[in-house]
XYZ file of C-alpha atoms in Angstrom:
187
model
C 46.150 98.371 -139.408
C 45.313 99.906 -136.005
C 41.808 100.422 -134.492
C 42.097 104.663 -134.964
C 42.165 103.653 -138.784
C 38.788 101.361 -138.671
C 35.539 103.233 -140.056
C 33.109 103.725 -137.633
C 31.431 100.143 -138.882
C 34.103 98.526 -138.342
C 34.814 99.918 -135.415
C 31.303 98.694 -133.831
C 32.062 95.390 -135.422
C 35.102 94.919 -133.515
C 33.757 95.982 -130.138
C 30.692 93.377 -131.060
C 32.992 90.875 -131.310
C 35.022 91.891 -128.605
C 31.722 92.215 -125.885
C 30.482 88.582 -127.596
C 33.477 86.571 -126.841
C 33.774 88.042 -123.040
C 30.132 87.158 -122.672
C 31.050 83.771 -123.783
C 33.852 83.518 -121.768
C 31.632 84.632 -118.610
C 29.481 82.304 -118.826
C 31.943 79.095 -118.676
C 32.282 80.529 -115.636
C 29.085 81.724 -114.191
C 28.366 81.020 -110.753
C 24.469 80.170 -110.266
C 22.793 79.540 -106.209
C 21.821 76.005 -106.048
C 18.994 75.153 -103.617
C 20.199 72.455 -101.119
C 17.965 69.628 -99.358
C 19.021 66.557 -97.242
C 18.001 63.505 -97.016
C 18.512 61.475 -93.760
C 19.083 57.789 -94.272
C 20.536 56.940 -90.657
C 18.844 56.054 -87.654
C 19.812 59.397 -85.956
C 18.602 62.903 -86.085
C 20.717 65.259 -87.784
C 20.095 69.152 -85.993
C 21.822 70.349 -88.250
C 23.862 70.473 -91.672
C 26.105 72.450 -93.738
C 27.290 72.340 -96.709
C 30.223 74.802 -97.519
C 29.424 77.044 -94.177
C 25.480 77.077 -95.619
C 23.216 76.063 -93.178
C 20.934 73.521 -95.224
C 18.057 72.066 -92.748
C 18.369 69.539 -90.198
C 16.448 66.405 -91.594
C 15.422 63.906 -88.706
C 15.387 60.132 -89.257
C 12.956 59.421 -92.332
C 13.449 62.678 -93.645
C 14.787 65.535 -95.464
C 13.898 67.174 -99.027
C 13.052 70.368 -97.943
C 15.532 73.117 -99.313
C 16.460 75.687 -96.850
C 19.849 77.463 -97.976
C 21.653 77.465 -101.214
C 25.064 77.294 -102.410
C 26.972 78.271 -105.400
C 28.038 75.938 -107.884
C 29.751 76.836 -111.363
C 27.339 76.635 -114.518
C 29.429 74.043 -116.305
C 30.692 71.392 -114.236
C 34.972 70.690 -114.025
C 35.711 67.666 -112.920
C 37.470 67.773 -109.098
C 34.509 70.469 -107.819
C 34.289 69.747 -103.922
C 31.796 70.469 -101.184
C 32.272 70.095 -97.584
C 29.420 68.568 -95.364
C 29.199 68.729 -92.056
C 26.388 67.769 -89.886
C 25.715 67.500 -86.136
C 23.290 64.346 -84.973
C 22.117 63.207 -82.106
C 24.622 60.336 -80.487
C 21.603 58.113 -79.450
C 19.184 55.721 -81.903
C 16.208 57.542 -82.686
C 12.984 56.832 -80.609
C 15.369 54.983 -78.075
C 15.339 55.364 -74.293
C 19.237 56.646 -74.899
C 17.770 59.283 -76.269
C 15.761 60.332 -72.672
C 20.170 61.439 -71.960
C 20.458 64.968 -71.640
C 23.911 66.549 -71.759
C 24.284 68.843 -68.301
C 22.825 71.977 -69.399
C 19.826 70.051 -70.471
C 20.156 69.620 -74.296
C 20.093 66.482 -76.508
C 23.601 64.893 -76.437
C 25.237 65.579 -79.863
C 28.226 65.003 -81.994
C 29.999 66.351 -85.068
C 30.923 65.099 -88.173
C 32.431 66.239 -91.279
C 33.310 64.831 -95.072
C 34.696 66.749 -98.021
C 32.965 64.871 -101.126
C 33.418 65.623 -104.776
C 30.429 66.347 -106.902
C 29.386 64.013 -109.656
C 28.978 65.376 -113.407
C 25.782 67.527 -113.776
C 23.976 69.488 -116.187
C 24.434 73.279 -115.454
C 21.470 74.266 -118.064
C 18.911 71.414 -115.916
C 20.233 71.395 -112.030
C 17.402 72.093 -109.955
C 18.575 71.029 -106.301
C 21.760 69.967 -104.920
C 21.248 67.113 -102.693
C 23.123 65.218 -99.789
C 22.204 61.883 -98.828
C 23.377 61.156 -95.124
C 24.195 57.328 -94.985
C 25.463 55.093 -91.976
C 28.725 55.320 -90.496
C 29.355 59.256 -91.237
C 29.326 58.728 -95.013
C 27.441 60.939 -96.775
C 27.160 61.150 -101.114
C 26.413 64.762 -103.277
C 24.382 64.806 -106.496
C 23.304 68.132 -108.299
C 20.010 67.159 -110.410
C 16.811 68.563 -111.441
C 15.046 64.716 -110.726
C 14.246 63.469 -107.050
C 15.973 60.658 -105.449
C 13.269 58.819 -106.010
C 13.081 58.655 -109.689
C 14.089 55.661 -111.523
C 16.960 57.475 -113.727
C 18.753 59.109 -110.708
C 22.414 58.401 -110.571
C 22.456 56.721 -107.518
C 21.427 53.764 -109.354
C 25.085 53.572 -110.237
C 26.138 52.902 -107.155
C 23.396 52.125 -104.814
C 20.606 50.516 -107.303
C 17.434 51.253 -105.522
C 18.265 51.356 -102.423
C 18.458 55.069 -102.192
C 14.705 55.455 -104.459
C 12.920 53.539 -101.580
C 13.214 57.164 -99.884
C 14.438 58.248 -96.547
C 14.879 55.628 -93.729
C 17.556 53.904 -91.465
C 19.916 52.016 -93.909
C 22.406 50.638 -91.000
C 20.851 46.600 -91.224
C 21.875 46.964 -94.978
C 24.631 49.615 -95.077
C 27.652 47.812 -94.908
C 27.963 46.120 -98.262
C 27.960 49.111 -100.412
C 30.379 51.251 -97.406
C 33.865 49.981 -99.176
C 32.552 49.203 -102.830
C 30.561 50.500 -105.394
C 27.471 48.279 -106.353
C 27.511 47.520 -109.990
C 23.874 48.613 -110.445
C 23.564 46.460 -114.279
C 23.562 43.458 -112.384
């Protein structure tokens, strides 16, 4: 039976069904802006970071939260989804004479960095922020969530227990022992 010989009901039926299953199928695949905020848990000032090409803030030491660019991120998470991060920070220790240096046309001494990280499940229906915690030795972990870092059920607590809910400060006295292995947070 071809559509031409459909009454005009089922015709509409048809083109109901046909419009309802490629709105389903767009949405698997709906693209939505994600706010972005960093969090700075080194002990130098970042100027600036990106995430994807987006400029996202520049969080100095003992801060960061504060969402200023967005990126887009799928509605329903795939597993293997990747964001690039790259930051610039200042070379010296915070709050350190070092830091008096000035490069020769009179600017704060900087250097680069970069890390391609892969995003941890999240709920597409609940993800409020996207949010990139800048750890010691130019490491640097993702998490898209609609709780703070601060909150008790974040997913860092799989890896970093509470280390990363004590908020925003210079981690490098403490760093190294979760740098090369996950921290089994049920212990």
């Amino acid at each position: 039976m071809h559509y031409q010989n459909k009454t005009p009901g089922q015709k509409m039926r048809i083109l109901f069904l046909l419009s309802f299953i490629a709105i389903l199928t767009g949405c698997k695949d709906e693209m939505l802006a994600v706010p972005v905020g960093a969090y700075n848990y080194t002990n130098h000032d970042m100027s600036m970071v990106w995430v994807n090409g987006q400029w996202v803030g520049g969080p100095s030491v003992n801060g960061g939260g504060a969402s200023a660019g967005s990126i887009n991120l799928p509605r329903k998470y795939t597993p293997g989804i990747t964001v690039k991060i790259q930051w610039e920070r200042s070379v010296c220790i915070h709050d350190t004479p070092e830091c008096e240096k000035r490069d020769a046309s009179g600017g704060f001494i900087l250097t680069t960095g970069s890390k391609t990280v892969t995003i941890p499940p999240y709920d597409g229906e609940k993800m409020a922020e996207v949010q990139v915690v800048l750890l010691p030795n130019d490491d640097a972990r993702i998490y898209v969530e609609n709780m703070s870092l601060f909150h008790k059920e974040h997913p860092s607590h799989k890896e970093f227990g509470t280390l990363i809910e004590d908020g925003p400060r210079p981690l490098e006295g403490i760093w190294p022992q979760y740098s090369n292995k996950p921290k089994d947070a049920s212990k």
